[in-house]
Amino acid sequence: MLTIYFAAAALSPSITSASKAVKYSVSSYGAKPDDKTDSTNAFLTAWNKACSSPSPSTVYVPAGRFYLKNVAFQGPCKTKSIMFRIDGTLVAPSDYSVIAKVGNWILFRHVNGVIVSGGTLDGQGASLWSLIFVCCQNLEFSNSQNVQINGLTSVNSQLFHIVINGCQNVKVKGVKVTAAGHSPNTDGIHVQSSAGVTILNSRIGTGDDCISIGPGTTNLWIENIACGPGHGISIGSLGKQLHEAGVQNVTVKTVTFTGTQNGLRIKSWGRPSTGFARGILFQHAVMNNVQNPIVIDQNYCPGQKGCPGQASGVKVSDVTYQDVHGSSRTEVAVKFACSKSNPCTGIRLDGVKLTYENQAADSSCQNADGTASGVVQPSSCL
């Protein structure tokens, strides 16, 4: 069931003398927890009431399954403190045509000081994954700041589950993301064009990247993540555009990958670009039967269209892998396939131990330069 809070209490609009927080229940505006009544307008009404209040506000969604079409919660708001608390489940349309022309199912845009807490988002995407064109992302924050997402569960998104785009100071904590291992483009959390994002204590299993990191991401901290199934934690793909913002100051630590396609990955298109990835720390990672535990791939060219034979312009530098251990599903556990025109530099391996079928794995390097220290297995090819 979904409950939406804006930092306060009460089931109908009221102001408490102690906290002066105004609380709005979507049920007061006609929302029905019956899994079929369109509650979109009720949610928007509750949001607009809260957003226009000068006091800290709460939007409350009581227990049950609330059916919503695409909805945009628009700011800026008068208040700088809104809690959107979810105690139940929000349910997306299973009919693709209902929201096909919109890129998002639930969107927060130009907001400041919003907390989304608890509940479940059910994207009902399973019946749509086989379609060529699918919409939509379960949840997106766009051009917003001072945002928190706490204890949210996202299941079966049609596309990406949680997107953070053009935001500053965002904290994601204790989320659970679930989709089938064969589901396409269902990235768990995607961050792009954002600064000061923290992702903590979360479990993510999808058919694509558990966490994907796009151009323009800076000062990103990821810690205590369980990933699998999925494609791992990926910086990229980068370099799709000629003129593109870079990625820098990223820390990924205390992560466990189980049965994933990749572990710690950086990938870029094999084509000219001004993009870059630098100042990256991968630390304390466990690989359990991972196909490609450590990989830099600068020859990404899906369908061999628009980039065959070209070299990536993305510059990858200052990347550290520290205390990475576990098992690889393939013989080559460490693979650095860097750009011939922009070789990877400043790659550091420190305390890496990866095995293949209980034996030492292999490593492969192309156009990569760096150092190794401590126990490094497979032997470094840098």
Coordinates of N, CA, C and O in Angstrom, one line a residue, residues 43-162:
F43 N -4.4 12.1 -6.2 CA -3.1 12.3 -5.9 C -2.6 13.7 -6.2 O -1.9 14.3 -5.4
L44 N -3.0 14.1 -7.4 CA -2.5 15.5 -7.8 C -3.1 16.5 -6.9 O -2.5 17.5 -6.6
T45 N -4.4 16.3 -6.5 CA -5.0 17.3 -5.6 C -4.3 17.4 -4.3 O -4.0 18.5 -3.8
A46 N -4.0 16.2 -3.7 CA -3.3 16.2 -2.4 C -1.9 16.8 -2.6 O -1.5 17.6 -1.7
W47 N -1.2 16.5 -3.7 CA 0.1 17.2 -3.9 C 0.0 18.7 -4.0 O 0.7 19.4 -3.4
N48 N -1.0 19.2 -4.8 CA -1.1 20.6 -5.0 C -1.4 21.3 -3.7 O -1.0 22.4 -3.5
K49 N -2.3 20.7 -2.9 CA -2.6 21.3 -1.6 C -1.3 21.4 -0.7 O -1.0 22.4 -0.1
A50 N -0.5 20.3 -0.7 CA 0.7 20.3 0.1 C 1.7 21.2 -0.5 O 2.4 21.9 0.3
C51 N 1.9 21.3 -1.8 CA 2.9 22.1 -2.4 C 2.6 23.6 -2.2 O 3.5 24.4 -2.1
S52 N 1.3 23.9 -2.1 CA 1.0 25.3 -2.0 C 1.0 25.8 -0.6 O 0.8 27.0 -0.3
S53 N 1.1 24.9 0.4 CA 1.1 25.2 1.8 C 2.5 25.8 2.2 O 3.5 25.3 1.8
P54 N 2.5 26.9 3.0 CA 3.8 27.4 3.4 C 4.4 26.6 4.5 O 5.6 26.8 4.8
S55 N 3.6 25.7 5.1 CA 4.1 24.9 6.2 C 4.7 23.5 5.7 O 4.3 23.1 4.7
P56 N 5.5 22.9 6.5 CA 5.9 21.5 6.2 C 4.6 20.7 6.0 O 3.7 20.8 6.7
S57 N 4.6 19.8 5.0 CA 3.4 19.1 4.6 C 3.6 17.6 4.4 O 4.8 17.2 4.1
T58 N 2.6 16.9 4.5 CA 2.6 15.4 4.3 C 1.5 15.0 3.4 O 0.3 15.4 3.6
V59 N 1.8 14.3 2.4 CA 0.7 13.6 1.5 C 0.7 12.2 2.0 O 1.7 11.5 1.9
Y60 N -0.5 11.8 2.4 CA -0.7 10.4 3.0 C -1.5 9.5 2.1 O -2.6 9.9 1.7
V61 N -1.0 8.3 1.8 CA -1.8 7.4 1.0 C -2.0 6.1 1.9 O -1.0 5.4 2.2
P62 N -3.2 5.9 2.3 CA -3.5 4.7 3.2 C -3.3 3.4 2.5 O -3.0 3.3 1.3
A63 N -3.5 2.3 3.3 CA -3.2 1.0 2.8 C -4.1 0.6 1.6 O -5.2 1.1 1.5
G64 N -3.6 -0.3 0.7 CA -4.3 -0.7 -0.4 C -3.5 -0.5 -1.7 O -2.4 -0.1 -1.7
R65 N -4.1 -0.9 -2.8 CA -3.5 -0.8 -4.1 C -4.2 0.3 -4.9 O -5.4 0.2 -5.2
F66 N -3.5 1.4 -5.2 CA -4.0 2.5 -5.9 C -3.6 2.6 -7.3 O -2.4 2.6 -7.6
Y67 N -4.5 2.6 -8.2 CA -4.2 2.6 -9.6 C -4.0 4.1 -10.1 O -4.8 5.0 -9.8
L68 N -2.8 4.3 -10.7 CA -2.5 5.6 -11.2 C -2.1 5.6 -12.6 O -1.3 4.7 -13.1
K69 N -2.5 6.5 -13.4 CA -1.9 6.8 -14.7 C -0.7 7.6 -14.5 O -0.3 7.9 -13.4
N70 N 0.0 8.1 -15.6 CA 1.2 8.9 -15.4 C 0.8 10.1 -14.6 O -0.2 10.8 -14.9
V71 N 1.7 10.5 -13.7 CA 1.4 11.6 -12.9 C 2.7 12.4 -12.6 O 3.8 11.8 -12.4
A72 N 2.7 13.7 -12.8 CA 3.8 14.6 -12.5 C 3.5 15.5 -11.3 O 2.6 16.3 -11.3
F73 N 4.4 15.3 -10.3 CA 4.3 16.2 -9.1 C 5.2 17.4 -9.3 O 6.5 17.2 -9.2
Q74 N 4.7 18.5 -9.6 CA 5.4 19.6 -10.1 C 5.8 20.6 -9.0 O 4.9 20.9 -8.2
G75 N 7.0 21.1 -9.0 CA 7.4 22.2 -8.1 C 7.7 23.4 -9.0 O 7.5 23.4 -10.2
P76 N 8.3 24.5 -8.4 CA 8.7 24.6 -7.0 C 7.5 24.8 -6.1 O 6.4 25.3 -6.5
C77 N 7.6 24.4 -4.8 CA 6.6 24.5 -3.8 C 6.9 25.7 -2.8 O 8.0 26.1 -2.7
K78 N 5.9 26.1 -2.1 CA 6.1 27.1 -1.1 C 6.8 26.5 0.1 O 7.7 27.2 0.6
T79 N 6.5 25.3 0.5 CA 7.2 24.7 1.6 C 8.5 24.1 1.1 O 8.6 23.6 -0.1
K80 N 9.5 24.0 1.9 CA 10.7 23.3 1.6 C 10.8 21.9 2.3 O 11.9 21.3 2.4
S81 N 9.7 21.4 2.8 CA 9.7 20.1 3.5 C 8.4 19.4 3.2 O 7.3 19.7 3.7
I82 N 8.5 18.4 2.3 CA 7.4 17.6 1.9 C 7.7 16.1 2.1 O 8.7 15.7 1.5
M83 N 6.9 15.4 2.8 CA 7.1 13.9 2.9 C 6.1 13.2 2.1 O 4.9 13.5 2.2
F84 N 6.5 12.3 1.2 CA 5.6 11.5 0.4 C 5.8 10.1 0.9 O 6.7 9.4 0.5
R85 N 5.0 9.7 1.8 CA 5.1 8.4 2.5 C 4.2 7.4 1.9 O 3.0 7.7 1.7
I86 N 4.7 6.2 1.6 CA 3.9 5.2 0.9 C 3.8 4.0 1.9 O 4.8 3.3 2.2
D87 N 2.6 3.7 2.3 CA 2.3 2.5 3.1 C 1.7 1.4 2.3 O 1.6 0.2 2.8
G88 N 1.3 1.6 1.1 CA 0.7 0.6 0.3 C 1.4 0.4 -1.0 O 2.6 0.5 -1.1
T89 N 0.6 0.2 -2.1 CA 1.2 0.0 -3.4 C 0.5 0.9 -4.4 O -0.7 1.0 -4.5
L90 N 1.3 1.5 -5.3 CA 0.8 2.2 -6.4 C 1.0 1.3 -7.6 O 2.0 0.7 -7.8
V91 N -0.1 1.3 -8.4 CA -0.2 0.3 -9.5 C -0.2 1.1 -10.9 O -1.1 1.9 -11.1
A92 N 0.7 0.7 -11.8 CA 0.7 1.4 -13.1 C -0.3 0.7 -14.0 O -0.6 -0.5 -13.8
P93 N -0.7 1.4 -15.1 CA -1.6 0.7 -16.1 C -0.8 -0.4 -16.8 O 0.4 -0.3 -17.1
S94 N -1.4 -1.6 -17.0 CA -0.8 -2.7 -17.7 C -1.0 -2.5 -19.2 O -0.3 -3.2 -20.0
D95 N -1.9 -1.6 -19.6 CA -2.2 -1.3 -21.0 C -1.2 -0.3 -21.5 O -1.2 0.9 -21.1
Y96 N -0.3 -0.7 -22.4 CA 0.8 0.2 -22.9 C 0.3 1.5 -23.4 O 0.8 2.6 -23.3
S97 N -0.9 1.5 -24.1 CA -1.4 2.7 -24.8 C -1.8 3.8 -23.8 O -1.9 4.9 -24.2
V98 N -2.1 3.4 -22.5 CA -2.6 4.4 -21.6 C -1.6 5.5 -21.3 O -1.9 6.7 -21.2
I99 N -0.3 5.1 -21.2 CA 0.7 6.1 -20.9 C 1.9 6.1 -21.8 O 3.0 6.5 -21.5
A100 N 1.7 5.6 -23.1 CA 2.7 5.3 -24.0 C 3.5 6.6 -24.5 O 4.6 6.5 -24.8
K101 N 2.8 7.7 -24.5 CA 3.4 8.9 -25.0 C 4.2 9.7 -23.9 O 4.7 10.8 -24.2
V102 N 4.3 9.2 -22.7 CA 5.0 9.8 -21.6 C 6.2 9.0 -21.2 O 6.1 7.8 -21.2
G103 N 7.3 9.6 -20.9 CA 8.5 8.9 -20.6 C 8.6 8.4 -19.2 O 9.4 7.6 -18.8
N104 N 7.7 8.9 -18.3 CA 7.7 8.5 -16.9 C 6.3 8.1 -16.5 O 5.3 8.6 -17.0
W105 N 6.3 7.2 -15.5 CA 5.0 6.9 -14.8 C 4.8 7.9 -13.7 O 3.9 8.7 -13.6
I106 N 5.8 8.0 -12.7 CA 5.7 8.9 -11.6 C 6.9 9.8 -11.7 O 8.0 9.4 -11.6
L107 N 6.6 11.1 -11.8 CA 7.7 12.1 -11.9 C 7.6 13.2 -10.9 O 6.5 13.8 -10.7
F108 N 8.7 13.5 -10.2 CA 8.8 14.7 -9.4 C 9.8 15.6 -10.1 O 10.9 15.3 -10.5
R109 N 9.3 16.9 -10.4 CA 10.1 17.8 -11.1 C 10.2 19.2 -10.5 O 9.2 19.7 -10.0
H110 N 11.4 19.7 -10.4 CA 11.6 21.0 -9.8 C 11.1 21.1 -8.3 O 10.5 22.1 -7.9
V111 N 11.4 20.1 -7.6 CA 11.0 20.0 -6.1 C 12.3 20.2 -5.3 O 13.4 19.9 -5.7
N112 N 12.0 20.6 -4.0 CA 13.1 20.8 -3.1 C 12.6 20.3 -1.7 O 11.6 20.7 -1.2
G113 N 13.4 19.4 -1.1 CA 13.1 18.9 0.3 C 12.0 17.9 0.3 O 11.2 17.8 1.3
V114 N 11.9 17.0 -0.7 CA 10.9 16.0 -0.7 C 11.5 14.7 -0.2 O 12.6 14.3 -0.6
I115 N 10.7 14.0 0.6 CA 11.1 12.7 1.1 C 10.0 11.7 0.6 O 8.9 11.8 1.0
V116 N 10.5 10.7 -0.1 CA 9.6 9.5 -0.4 C 9.9 8.4 0.5 O 11.1 7.9 0.5
S117 N 8.9 7.9 1.2 CA 9.2 6.9 2.3 C 8.3 5.8 2.2 O 7.1 5.9 2.2
G118 N 8.8 4.5 2.1 CA 8.1 3.3 2.2 C 7.3 3.0 1.0 O 7.3 3.7 0.0
G119 N 6.5 1.9 1.1 CA 5.6 1.5 0.0 C 6.2 0.8 -1.2 O 7.4 0.5 -1.2
T120 N 5.3 0.5 -2.1 CA 5.7 -0.3 -3.3 C 5.2 0.4 -4.6 O 4.0 0.9 -4.6
L121 N 6.0 0.4 -5.6 CA 5.6 0.9 -6.9 C 5.6 -0.4 -7.8 O 6.6 -1.0 -8.0
D122 N 4.4 -0.7 -8.3 CA 4.3 -1.9 -9.2 C 4.1 -1.4 -10.6 O 3.0 -0.9 -11.0
G123 N 5.1 -1.5 -11.4 CA 5.1 -1.0 -12.8 C 4.3 -1.9 -13.8 O 4.1 -1.5 -14.9
Q124 N 4.0 -3.1 -13.4 CA 3.3 -4.0 -14.2 C 3.9 -4.2 -15.6 O 3.2 -4.2 -16.6
G125 N 5.2 -4.3 -15.6 CA 5.9 -4.3 -16.9 C 6.1 -5.6 -17.6 O 6.4 -5.7 -18.7
A126 N 5.8 -6.7 -16.8 CA 6.2 -8.1 -17.4 C 5.5 -8.4 -18.7 O 6.1 -9.0 -19.6
S127 N 4.3 -7.9 -18.9 CA 3.6 -8.2 -20.1 C 4.0 -7.3 -21.3 O 3.6 -7.5 -22.4
L128 N 4.9 -6.3 -21.0 CA 5.3 -5.3 -22.0 C 6.7 -5.5 -22.4 O 7.2 -4.9 -23.4
W129 N 7.5 -6.3 -21.7 CA 9.0 -6.3 -21.9 C 9.3 -6.9 -23.3 O 10.4 -6.6 -23.8
S130 N 8.4 -7.6 -23.9 CA 8.7 -8.2 -25.2 C 8.4 -7.2 -26.4 O 8.7 -7.4 -27.5
L131 N 7.8 -6.0 -26.0 CA 7.5 -5.0 -27.1 C 8.8 -4.3 -27.5 O 9.7 -4.1 -26.7
I132 N 8.8 -3.8 -28.7 CA 10.0 -3.1 -29.2 C 10.1 -1.7 -28.5 O 11.2 -1.3 -28.0
F133 N 9.0 -1.0 -28.3 CA 9.0 0.3 -27.6 C 8.2 0.2 -26.4 O 7.0 -0.1 -26.5
V134 N 8.8 0.5 -25.3 CA 8.1 0.3 -24.0 C 8.3 1.6 -23.2 O 9.3 2.3 -23.2
C135 N 7.2 2.0 -22.5 CA 7.2 3.1 -21.6 C 6.7 2.5 -20.2 O 5.8 1.7 -20.3
C136 N 7.1 2.8 -19.1 CA 7.8 4.0 -18.7 C 8.7 3.7 -17.5 O 8.6 2.6 -17.0
Q137 N 9.4 4.7 -17.0 CA 10.2 4.5 -15.8 C 9.2 4.6 -14.6 O 8.3 5.4 -14.6
N138 N 9.5 3.8 -13.6 CA 8.6 3.8 -12.4 C 8.6 5.2 -11.7 O 7.6 5.7 -11.4
L139 N 9.8 5.7 -11.4 CA 10.0 6.9 -10.6 C 11.1 7.7 -11.1 O 12.2 7.2 -11.3
E140 N 10.9 9.0 -11.3 CA 12.0 9.9 -11.7 C 11.9 11.2 -10.9 O 10.9 11.7 -10.7
F141 N 13.1 11.6 -10.4 CA 13.3 12.9 -9.9 C 14.1 13.7 -10.9 O 15.2 13.3 -11.3
S142 N 13.6 14.8 -11.4 CA 14.2 15.6 -12.4 C 14.4 17.1 -11.9 O 13.5 17.7 -11.3
N143 N 15.6 17.6 -12.1 CA 15.9 19.0 -11.8 C 15.4 19.4 -10.4 O 14.7 20.4 -10.2
S144 N 15.8 18.6 -9.4 CA 15.4 18.7 -8.0 C 16.6 18.7 -7.1 O 17.7 18.4 -7.5
Q145 N 16.3 19.1 -5.8 CA 17.4 19.1 -4.8 C 16.9 18.7 -3.5 O 15.7 18.8 -3.2
N146 N 17.8 18.2 -2.6 CA 17.6 17.9 -1.2 C 16.4 16.9 -1.2 O 15.4 17.1 -0.5
V147 N 16.7 15.7 -1.8 CA 15.7 14.7 -2.0 C 16.1 13.4 -1.2 O 17.3 13.1 -1.2
Q148 N 15.1 12.7 -0.6 CA 15.4 11.4 0.0 C 14.4 10.4 -0.5 O 13.2 10.7 -0.7
I149 N 14.9 9.2 -0.7 CA 14.1 8.0 -1.1 C 14.4 6.9 -0.1 O 15.5 6.4 -0.1
N150 N 13.5 6.6 0.8 CA 13.8 5.7 2.0 C 12.8 4.5 1.9 O 11.6 4.7 1.9
G151 N 13.4 3.3 2.0 CA 12.6 2.1 2.2 C 11.5 1.8 1.1 O 10.6 1.1 1.3
L152 N 11.8 2.3 -0.1 CA 10.8 2.1 -1.2 C 11.1 0.8 -1.9 O 12.3 0.4 -2.1
T153 N 10.1 0.1 -2.3 CA 10.2 -1.1 -3.1 C 9.6 -0.8 -4.5 O 8.5 -0.3 -4.7
S154 N 10.4 -1.2 -5.5 CA 10.0 -1.0 -6.9 C 10.0 -2.3 -7.6 O 11.1 -3.0 -7.7
V155 N 8.9 -2.7 -8.2 CA 8.8 -4.1 -8.9 C 8.4 -3.9 -10.3 O 7.5 -3.1 -10.6
N156 N 8.9 -4.7 -11.2 CA 8.5 -4.9 -12.6 C 8.2 -3.6 -13.3 O 7.2 -3.4 -14.0
S157 N 9.2 -2.7 -13.2 CA 9.1 -1.5 -14.0 C 9.1 -1.8 -15.5 O 9.7 -2.7 -15.9
Q158 N 8.4 -1.0 -16.2 CA 8.4 -1.2 -17.7 C 9.8 -0.8 -18.3 O 10.3 -1.5 -19.2
L159 N 10.4 0.2 -17.8 CA 11.8 0.6 -18.1 C 12.6 0.7 -16.8 O 12.4 0.0 -15.9
F160 N 13.4 1.8 -16.7 CA 14.2 2.0 -15.5 C 13.3 2.1 -14.3 O 12.2 2.6 -14.4
H161 N 13.8 1.6 -13.1 CA 13.0 1.7 -11.9 C 13.1 3.1 -11.3 O 12.0 3.7 -11.0
I162 N 14.2 3.5 -10.9 CA 14.4 4.8 -10.3 C 15.4 5.6 -11.1 O 16.6 5.2 -11.3

